[in-house]
Coordinates of C-alpha atoms and ligand atoms in Angstrom, one line a residue:
M259 CA 153.9 -91.3 -73.2
S260 CA 156.2 -93.8 -71.7
G261 CA 157.9 -96.4 -73.9
S262 CA 155.6 -99.2 -72.9
G263 CA 152.6 -97.0 -73.1
K264 CA 153.2 -96.0 -76.8
L265 CA 150.0 -96.1 -78.9
R266 CA 150.1 -99.0 -81.2
P267 CA 148.0 -99.8 -84.3
L268 CA 145.1 -101.9 -83.3
A269 CA 142.1 -103.5 -84.8
T270 CA 140.1 -100.7 -83.1
D271 CA 140.3 -97.3 -84.5
W272 CA 140.3 -95.4 -81.2
G273 CA 140.1 -92.0 -82.8
R274 CA 136.7 -92.7 -84.1
L275 CA 135.2 -93.8 -80.8
V276 CA 134.3 -90.5 -79.4
L277 CA 130.5 -91.0 -79.5
Q278 CA 130.6 -94.3 -77.7
K279 CA 132.6 -93.1 -74.7
A280 CA 130.8 -93.6 -71.4
R281 CA 131.5 -92.7 -67.9
I282 CA 131.4 -95.4 -65.2
S283 CA 128.4 -93.7 -63.5
E284 CA 126.4 -94.1 -66.7
L285 CA 127.0 -97.8 -67.2
K286 CA 123.5 -98.8 -66.1
D287 CA 122.2 -97.0 -69.2
H288 CA 124.3 -99.3 -71.5
L289 CA 123.5 -102.7 -70.1
D290 CA 124.5 -105.3 -72.7
G291 CA 125.8 -102.5 -75.0
E292 CA 129.4 -101.8 -76.1
V293 CA 131.2 -98.8 -74.6
T294 CA 134.6 -97.3 -74.3
L295 CA 135.8 -96.4 -70.8
Q296 CA 138.9 -94.2 -70.1
G297 CA 140.5 -94.0 -66.7
W298 CA 143.2 -95.3 -64.4
V299 CA 143.9 -98.7 -62.8
R300 CA 142.9 -98.8 -59.2
H301 CA 143.8 -102.5 -58.8
H302 CA 144.9 -105.2 -61.1
R303 CA 144.6 -108.9 -60.4
K304 CA 145.8 -111.5 -62.8
S305 CA 145.8 -115.2 -63.1
G306 CA 146.6 -117.5 -66.1
K307 CA 143.1 -117.3 -67.5
I308 CA 141.5 -114.1 -66.3
Q309 CA 142.5 -110.6 -65.4
F310 CA 140.5 -108.2 -63.3
I311 CA 141.2 -104.5 -63.6
V312 CA 139.4 -102.1 -61.3
L313 CA 139.1 -99.0 -63.3
R314 CA 138.3 -95.5 -61.9
D315 CA 137.4 -92.6 -64.2
G316 CA 136.4 -90.0 -61.7
S317 CA 132.7 -90.8 -61.8
G318 CA 133.0 -94.2 -60.2
F319 CA 134.8 -97.5 -60.0
C320 CA 134.2 -100.5 -62.3
Q321 CA 135.5 -104.0 -62.5
C322 CA 136.7 -104.8 -66.0
V323 CA 137.2 -108.5 -66.8
L324 CA 139.6 -109.9 -69.4
V325 CA 139.1 -113.6 -70.3
K326 CA 142.1 -115.0 -72.0
S327 CA 140.2 -117.3 -74.3
E328 CA 138.0 -114.4 -75.5
V329 CA 140.6 -111.7 -76.3
D330 CA 143.4 -111.4 -78.8
E331 CA 146.8 -112.6 -77.4
Q332 CA 148.2 -109.1 -78.0
I333 CA 145.5 -107.5 -75.9
W334 CA 146.0 -110.1 -73.1
E335 CA 149.7 -109.4 -73.0
R336 CA 149.3 -105.6 -73.1
A337 CA 146.9 -105.8 -70.1
R338 CA 149.5 -107.8 -68.1
Q339 CA 151.9 -104.8 -68.1
L340 CA 149.4 -102.6 -66.3
T341 CA 150.5 -101.1 -63.0
T342 CA 148.4 -99.3 -60.4
E343 CA 147.4 -95.8 -61.7
S344 CA 148.3 -96.5 -65.3
S345 CA 146.0 -94.7 -67.6
L346 CA 144.1 -96.6 -70.3
R347 CA 141.1 -97.0 -72.6
L348 CA 139.0 -100.0 -72.8
I349 CA 136.2 -101.3 -75.0
G350 CA 133.8 -103.9 -73.8
T351 CA 130.3 -105.1 -73.1
V352 CA 128.5 -103.8 -70.1
Q353 CA 127.1 -106.6 -67.9
Q354 CA 125.6 -106.8 -64.4
N355 CA 127.4 -109.0 -61.9
P356 CA 124.6 -111.4 -60.6
R357 CA 126.3 -111.6 -57.2
N358 CA 126.5 -107.9 -56.2
Q359 CA 124.5 -106.3 -59.0
N360 CA 127.4 -104.1 -59.9
Y361 CA 128.0 -103.1 -63.5
E362 CA 131.1 -104.6 -65.0
L363 CA 132.9 -104.5 -68.4
L364 CA 133.7 -107.6 -70.3
V365 CA 136.8 -106.3 -72.1
K366 CA 137.2 -106.8 -75.8
D367 CA 140.0 -104.3 -76.5
L368 CA 142.4 -102.2 -74.5
E369 CA 144.8 -99.4 -75.2
I370 CA 147.5 -98.3 -72.7
V371 CA 147.8 -94.5 -72.5
H372 CA 150.6 -94.4 -69.9
I373 CA 152.2 -96.9 -67.7
S374 CA 152.4 -95.4 -64.2
E375 CA 155.6 -95.4 -62.2
A376 CA 155.2 -97.2 -58.8
F377 CA 152.4 -95.2 -57.1
P378 CA 153.6 -94.0 -53.7
I379 CA 150.2 -94.6 -52.0
T380 CA 149.6 -98.3 -51.5
P381 CA 147.0 -100.3 -49.6
K382 CA 149.3 -100.5 -46.6
E383 CA 148.8 -98.0 -43.7
H384 CA 150.5 -94.7 -44.3
G385 CA 151.1 -92.0 -41.7
I386 CA 148.9 -88.8 -42.0
E387 CA 151.9 -86.5 -42.8
F388 CA 153.0 -88.9 -45.6
L389 CA 149.5 -88.7 -47.1
M390 CA 149.1 -85.0 -46.6
D391 CA 152.4 -84.4 -48.4
R392 CA 150.9 -86.3 -51.3
R393 CA 147.4 -84.8 -51.1
H394 CA 147.5 -84.3 -54.9
L395 CA 147.7 -88.0 -55.3
W396 CA 145.8 -89.0 -52.1
F397 CA 142.5 -87.7 -53.4
R398 CA 142.5 -90.4 -56.1
S399 CA 141.8 -92.9 -53.3
K400 CA 138.2 -94.1 -52.9
R401 CA 137.6 -92.6 -49.5
Q402 CA 139.0 -89.2 -50.3
W403 CA 137.1 -89.2 -53.6
A404 CA 133.9 -90.0 -51.8
I405 CA 134.5 -87.1 -49.3
L406 CA 135.2 -84.5 -52.1
R407 CA 132.1 -85.7 -54.0
I408 CA 130.0 -85.0 -51.0
R409 CA 131.6 -81.6 -50.6
H410 CA 130.6 -81.0 -54.2
T411 CA 127.0 -81.9 -53.5
L412 CA 127.0 -79.6 -50.5
V413 CA 128.4 -76.7 -52.6
K414 CA 125.6 -77.0 -55.1
A415 CA 122.9 -77.6 -52.4
I416 CA 124.1 -74.4 -50.7
R417 CA 123.8 -72.3 -53.8
D418 CA 120.4 -73.9 -54.7
F419 CA 119.0 -73.3 -51.2
F420 CA 119.6 -69.5 -51.4
D421 CA 119.0 -69.1 -55.1
E422 CA 115.6 -70.8 -54.8
R423 CA 114.7 -68.5 -51.9
G424 CA 115.3 -65.2 -53.6
F425 CA 118.7 -64.4 -52.3
T426 CA 121.2 -62.4 -54.5
L427 CA 124.8 -63.5 -54.5
I428 CA 127.1 -60.7 -53.4
D429 CA 130.8 -61.7 -53.7
S430 CA 132.7 -60.1 -50.9
P431 CA 136.4 -59.1 -51.2
I432 CA 139.2 -61.2 -50.0
L433 CA 141.6 -58.3 -49.5
T434 CA 140.2 -56.1 -46.7
P435 CA 141.3 -53.2 -44.6
T436 CA 139.5 -54.3 -41.4
A437 CA 138.9 -57.2 -38.9
A438 CA 135.4 -58.7 -38.9
E439 CA 135.9 -61.4 -36.3
G440 CA 138.6 -60.1 -33.9
T441 CA 142.1 -59.0 -34.5
S442 CA 143.9 -62.1 -33.1
T443 CA 143.2 -64.3 -36.2
L444 CA 144.1 -61.8 -39.0
F445 CA 146.5 -62.7 -41.8
G446 CA 148.3 -59.4 -42.8
V447 CA 149.1 -58.6 -46.4
D448 CA 151.3 -55.8 -47.7
Y449 CA 148.9 -53.8 -49.9
F450 CA 151.2 -51.3 -51.6
D451 CA 151.6 -48.6 -48.9
E452 CA 148.8 -49.9 -46.8
Q453 CA 148.1 -52.7 -44.4
A454 CA 145.5 -55.2 -45.7
Y455 CA 144.2 -58.4 -44.3
L456 CA 142.8 -61.6 -45.8
S457 CA 139.0 -61.7 -45.2
Q458 CA 137.8 -63.4 -42.0
S459 CA 134.2 -63.1 -43.1
G460 CA 132.1 -61.4 -45.8
Q461 CA 129.6 -60.2 -43.3
L462 CA 130.6 -56.5 -43.1
Y463 CA 130.2 -56.4 -46.9
L464 CA 126.9 -58.1 -46.9
E465 CA 125.2 -55.8 -44.4
P466 CA 125.4 -52.8 -46.8
A467 CA 124.4 -55.0 -49.7
V468 CA 121.3 -56.3 -47.9
A469 CA 120.0 -52.7 -47.9
A470 CA 120.1 -52.9 -51.7
F471 CA 118.9 -56.4 -52.3
G472 CA 116.9 -57.5 -49.2
K473 CA 118.3 -61.0 -49.0
V474 CA 121.9 -61.7 -50.0
Y475 CA 124.6 -64.3 -49.5
C476 CA 128.3 -64.7 -50.1
F477 CA 130.2 -67.9 -50.5
G478 CA 133.9 -68.1 -50.7
P479 CA 137.3 -68.7 -49.1
T480 CA 137.8 -67.2 -45.6
F481 CA 141.0 -66.9 -43.7
R482 CA 141.8 -67.2 -40.0
A483 CA 145.3 -67.1 -38.6
E484 CA 144.3 -69.8 -36.1
K485 CA 147.2 -70.9 -34.0
S486 CA 145.0 -73.8 -32.8
K487 CA 146.0 -77.2 -33.9
T488 CA 142.6 -78.9 -33.6
R489 CA 140.5 -81.2 -35.7
R490 CA 138.1 -78.3 -36.3
H491 CA 140.4 -75.5 -37.5
L492 CA 141.8 -74.6 -40.9
T493 CA 143.5 -71.4 -41.7
E494 CA 141.7 -71.2 -45.1
F495 CA 138.1 -72.5 -45.2
W496 CA 134.9 -71.8 -47.2
M497 CA 132.1 -70.0 -45.6
V498 CA 128.6 -69.3 -46.9
E499 CA 127.0 -66.3 -45.2
P500 CA 123.3 -65.3 -45.8
E501 CA 122.1 -61.9 -44.6
I502 CA 118.4 -60.8 -44.4
A503 CA 116.9 -57.4 -44.0
F504 CA 114.2 -56.9 -41.3
A505 CA 115.0 -60.3 -39.9
H506 CA 115.5 -61.0 -36.2
L507 CA 117.3 -63.7 -34.3
E508 CA 114.3 -66.1 -34.4
D509 CA 114.2 -65.8 -38.2
V510 CA 117.8 -66.8 -38.7
M511 CA 117.5 -69.7 -36.2
Q512 CA 114.6 -71.0 -38.3
L513 CA 116.5 -70.4 -41.6
G514 CA 119.6 -72.1 -40.2
E515 CA 117.6 -75.1 -39.2
S516 CA 115.9 -75.6 -42.6
F517 CA 119.2 -74.9 -44.4
L518 CA 121.1 -77.6 -42.5
K519 CA 118.2 -80.1 -43.1
H520 CA 118.3 -79.2 -46.8
L521 CA 122.0 -80.0 -46.9
V522 CA 121.6 -83.3 -45.2
Q523 CA 118.7 -84.3 -47.3
R524 CA 120.6 -83.5 -50.5
V525 CA 123.5 -85.7 -49.5
L526 CA 121.2 -88.5 -48.6
E527 CA 119.5 -88.2 -52.0
N528 CA 122.6 -87.9 -54.1
N529 CA 125.5 -89.7 -52.3
Q530 CA 124.3 -93.1 -51.0
F531 CA 127.3 -94.7 -52.8
E532 CA 129.8 -92.3 -51.2
L533 CA 128.2 -92.6 -47.8
K534 CA 128.4 -96.4 -48.0
E535 CA 132.1 -96.1 -49.0
L536 CA 132.7 -94.0 -45.9
E537 CA 130.7 -96.5 -43.8
R538 CA 128.5 -93.6 -42.6
D539 CA 125.6 -94.6 -40.4
T540 CA 122.9 -92.8 -42.4
T541 CA 120.3 -93.2 -39.6
K542 CA 122.3 -90.6 -37.7
L543 CA 122.0 -88.2 -40.6
E544 CA 118.3 -89.0 -40.9
A545 CA 117.9 -88.0 -37.2
A546 CA 119.1 -84.5 -38.1
L547 CA 116.0 -84.1 -40.2
Q548 CA 113.9 -84.0 -37.0
P549 CA 113.3 -80.7 -35.2
F550 CA 116.6 -79.3 -33.7
V551 CA 117.1 -78.9 -30.0
R552 CA 117.2 -75.3 -28.8
M553 CA 118.7 -74.0 -25.6
T554 CA 120.0 -70.6 -24.4
Y555 CA 123.7 -70.2 -23.5
N556 CA 122.6 -70.1 -19.8
E557 CA 120.8 -73.5 -20.1
A558 CA 123.8 -74.9 -22.0
V559 CA 126.2 -73.9 -19.2
E560 CA 123.9 -75.6 -16.6
K561 CA 123.7 -78.7 -18.7
L562 CA 127.5 -78.8 -19.2
K563 CA 128.2 -78.4 -15.5
K564 CA 125.9 -81.4 -14.8
L565 CA 127.8 -83.3 -17.4
G566 CA 131.0 -82.6 -15.6
S567 CA 132.5 -79.6 -17.4
D568 CA 134.3 -77.0 -15.4
I569 CA 132.9 -74.2 -17.6
Q570 CA 132.0 -71.0 -15.8
W571 CA 129.2 -68.6 -16.8
G572 CA 130.7 -66.0 -19.2
E573 CA 133.2 -68.4 -20.8
D574 CA 133.0 -69.5 -24.4
F575 CA 132.5 -73.2 -25.0
G576 CA 135.7 -75.2 -25.5
G577 CA 135.9 -78.0 -28.1
D578 CA 135.4 -80.5 -25.3
D579 CA 132.3 -78.7 -24.1
E580 CA 130.8 -78.8 -27.6
T581 CA 131.6 -82.5 -27.9
M582 CA 130.1 -83.2 -24.5
L583 CA 126.9 -81.3 -25.3
T584 CA 126.3 -82.6 -28.8
N585 CA 126.8 -86.2 -27.7
E586 CA 123.7 -85.8 -25.6
F587 CA 121.3 -85.3 -28.5
D588 CA 120.7 -86.9 -31.9
Q589 CA 119.7 -83.6 -33.5
P590 CA 121.8 -80.4 -34.0
I591 CA 121.5 -78.0 -31.1
I592 CA 120.8 -74.3 -31.6
V593 CA 122.4 -72.4 -28.7
H594 CA 121.4 -68.7 -28.5
R595 CA 121.8 -65.5 -26.4
F596 CA 125.5 -65.5 -25.5
P597 CA 127.4 -63.3 -23.0
K598 CA 128.6 -60.3 -25.0
E599 CA 132.2 -60.6 -23.8
F600 CA 133.3 -63.3 -26.2
K601 CA 131.2 -62.4 -29.1
A602 CA 131.9 -60.0 -32.0
F603 CA 131.5 -56.3 -31.8
Y604 CA 128.5 -56.1 -34.2
M605 CA 126.0 -58.2 -32.2
E606 CA 122.6 -56.8 -31.2
P607 CA 122.2 -56.6 -27.3
D608 CA 119.5 -58.8 -25.8
P609 CA 116.7 -56.3 -24.7
E610 CA 115.8 -58.7 -21.9
D611 CA 119.3 -59.1 -20.4
D612 CA 122.0 -56.5 -21.0
R613 CA 124.8 -59.0 -20.3
L614 CA 123.8 -60.9 -23.4
V615 CA 123.7 -60.5 -27.2
L616 CA 121.3 -62.0 -29.7
G617 CA 123.8 -64.4 -31.2
M618 CA 123.2 -68.1 -32.1
D619 CA 125.4 -71.0 -32.9
I620 CA 124.3 -74.4 -34.3
L621 CA 126.2 -77.3 -33.0
A622 CA 126.3 -80.5 -35.1
P623 CA 125.6 -83.8 -33.3
E624 CA 127.9 -86.8 -32.7
G625 CA 130.5 -84.6 -31.0
Y626 CA 131.1 -82.3 -34.0
G627 CA 130.1 -79.0 -32.4
E628 CA 129.8 -75.6 -34.0
V629 CA 129.1 -75.5 -37.7
V630 CA 127.1 -72.3 -37.9
G631 CA 127.6 -68.9 -36.1
G632 CA 125.5 -65.8 -36.5
G633 CA 122.7 -63.8 -35.1
E634 CA 121.1 -60.3 -35.1
R635 CA 123.2 -57.3 -36.0
A636 CA 123.3 -54.1 -33.9
S637 CA 121.3 -51.4 -35.7
S638 CA 122.2 -48.4 -33.5
I639 CA 125.2 -46.4 -34.6
D640 CA 125.9 -45.1 -31.1
F641 CA 126.0 -48.6 -29.7
L642 CA 128.3 -49.8 -32.5
N643 CA 130.7 -46.8 -32.0
E644 CA 130.9 -47.8 -28.3
Q645 CA 131.6 -51.4 -29.3
I646 CA 134.3 -50.5 -31.7
A647 CA 136.0 -48.5 -28.9
K648 CA 135.5 -51.3 -26.4
H649 CA 137.1 -53.8 -28.8
E650 CA 140.0 -51.4 -29.3
L651 CA 139.4 -51.2 -33.1
D652 CA 140.4 -48.2 -35.1
P653 CA 137.0 -46.5 -36.0
E654 CA 138.2 -45.0 -39.2
P655 CA 138.2 -48.1 -41.5
Y656 CA 134.6 -48.9 -40.2
Q657 CA 133.0 -45.7 -41.2
W658 CA 131.7 -47.0 -44.5
Y659 CA 130.2 -50.0 -42.6
L660 CA 128.5 -47.7 -40.2
D661 CA 126.7 -46.0 -43.2
V662 CA 124.2 -48.9 -43.0
R663 CA 123.1 -47.3 -39.7
R664 CA 123.2 -43.8 -41.0
Y665 CA 120.9 -44.1 -44.1
G666 CA 117.7 -46.0 -43.1
S667 CA 119.0 -48.3 -40.4
F668 CA 117.0 -51.5 -40.1
P669 CA 117.0 -54.7 -38.1
H670 CA 118.9 -57.5 -39.9
S671 CA 120.4 -60.9 -39.2
G672 CA 122.5 -63.6 -40.8
F673 CA 124.9 -66.4 -40.1
G674 CA 127.9 -68.2 -41.5
L675 CA 128.3 -71.9 -42.1
G676 CA 131.8 -73.4 -42.4
L677 CA 131.6 -75.8 -45.3
E678 CA 134.5 -78.0 -44.1
R679 CA 132.9 -78.5 -40.7
A680 CA 129.6 -79.4 -42.4
V681 CA 131.5 -82.0 -44.6
A682 CA 133.4 -83.4 -41.6
W683 CA 130.1 -83.9 -39.7
I684 CA 128.1 -85.3 -42.6
C685 CA 130.9 -87.7 -43.6
K686 CA 131.8 -88.4 -39.9
L687 CA 135.5 -87.6 -40.4
P688 CA 138.0 -87.4 -37.5
H689 CA 139.5 -84.1 -38.8
V690 CA 138.6 -81.2 -41.2
R691 CA 141.9 -81.7 -43.1
E692 CA 140.2 -84.4 -45.3
T693 CA 137.2 -82.1 -46.2
I694 CA 139.0 -79.7 -48.6
P695 CA 141.1 -80.5 -51.7
Y696 CA 144.2 -78.7 -50.5
P697 CA 144.0 -78.0 -46.7
R698 CA 145.8 -75.0 -45.2
M699 CA 146.6 -75.4 -41.5
L700 CA 149.1 -74.1 -38.9
Y701 CA 151.8 -76.4 -40.2
R702 CA 150.7 -77.0 -43.7
L703 CA 151.0 -74.9 -46.8
K704 CA 151.9 -77.6 -49.2
P705 CA 151.2 -79.0 -51.8
Ligands
4AD30 O1 131.3 -68.0 -35.9 P1 132.1 -67.4 -37.0 O2 133.4 -66.8 -36.7 O3 131.1 -66.3 -37.6 C1 131.4 -65.4 -38.5 O4 132.4 -65.3 -39.2 C2 130.2 -64.5 -38.9 N1 130.7 -63.3 -39.4 C3 129.3 -65.2 -39.8 C4 128.1 -64.4 -40.1 O5 127.3 -64.2 -39.2 N2 127.9 -64.0 -41.3 O6 132.3 -68.4 -38.2 C5 131.2 -69.0 -38.8 C6 131.5 -70.5 -39.1 C7 131.8 -71.3 -37.8 O7 130.5 -71.8 -37.3 C8 132.5 -72.5 -38.4 O8 131.7 -73.4 -39.1 C9 133.4 -71.8 -39.5 O9 132.7 -70.6 -39.8 N3 134.7 -71.6 -39.0 C10 135.8 -72.3 -39.3 N4 135.9 -73.5 -40.1 C11 137.1 -74.0 -40.2 N5 138.2 -73.5 -39.6 C12 138.2 -72.4 -38.9 N6 139.3 -71.8 -38.4 C13 136.9 -71.7 -38.7 N7 136.5 -70.6 -38.1 C14 135.2 -70.5 -38.3

């Protein structure tokens, strides 16, 4: 407690107020009633006769009004000391502002918990590095708060989607002995006398589990030593990965489409306030509830060439290609059947064209690009052995994974959604660094 914030005896017995404490998000249930709010000062505006404190308590923002003629002199003076981000408790009557319909607090009593030092983040423009160095403070701001609340909605919506459809959660390990998605993006870790890596994907662990549970998913942090400094890449991100036994490419394309629609729908239902704060055009999100566009890789390359890209058949899409393609449609695009050269070793070959594999990506509209990657897994052990050799992977650490193809092999398919890319698209953010509480990127390991 700072000196000025010392608790003082008051008419109100604060210790006995536990039951009346309310959160800002609940104020509508207390209209005309008396409540206690606890939180931090977002803004403080004072004149000779009236003080306005915009309070935030984590659940929302509320204007609290002190009228000099209606409060004790001591309370009026105490409020005048408040600085931005000071913590406090307030008692007052809940009223609705006739102009904007917002719920406000007509303050009767106020207790300072702590007077904040000068808060480093002010309404003036700050550079991104300044803000990122203060990420632990930056997410108190309204916009960052809104983004992380939407992220929270998405996490719950993700779990609900799979839980309600009979999937079993299988937590995959973070320390792994093998590469799942190519050796160029592995983070190495000394694991006693062995070499270990941070997991690039839980998929290799889900494939054996799907033979035990039929439908499984994992959802957790994933690591890629991405040297790319783009608006789409983090080195640590969260990925949800469903995997289904006896499912083919078509099944996971359909699942991916209903999954993304479910996520958008949930945010539209739960986060209108946050979307408004982000000035998100929600008609663009509503458009994503319409049937998705589908095209093969071959068709996508043709389309891109017409749009002016210099992509050649056999090359993966660059970020610019994805932006160009997704700007053409209001709905997400499912691109399927890719050249095997740039896809992972485990993909099932296309029976109709041996140059291709049965992979699919879902690209988010408005220039966002790939949010989902997945497809059908190869079920032949001979083919996989060839692939492991072709990708110059050591076959020994993959033997346990190949057991799925030794003991009752079966067709199966799945995909991975990168949570941060989904948040970036749904909130329409310029960069994934704002989508995760503590981003990890090529040049950022702090705070
Ligand atoms: O396409 P990816 O690499 O697919 C896999 O990892 C599969 N094993 C998933 C599966 O089939 N079970 O990655 C899947 C998604 C991408 O579409 C993207 O949304 C996200 O993970 N992602 C990243 N997000 C942020 N930063 C990065 N560096 C990312 N790399 C992939």
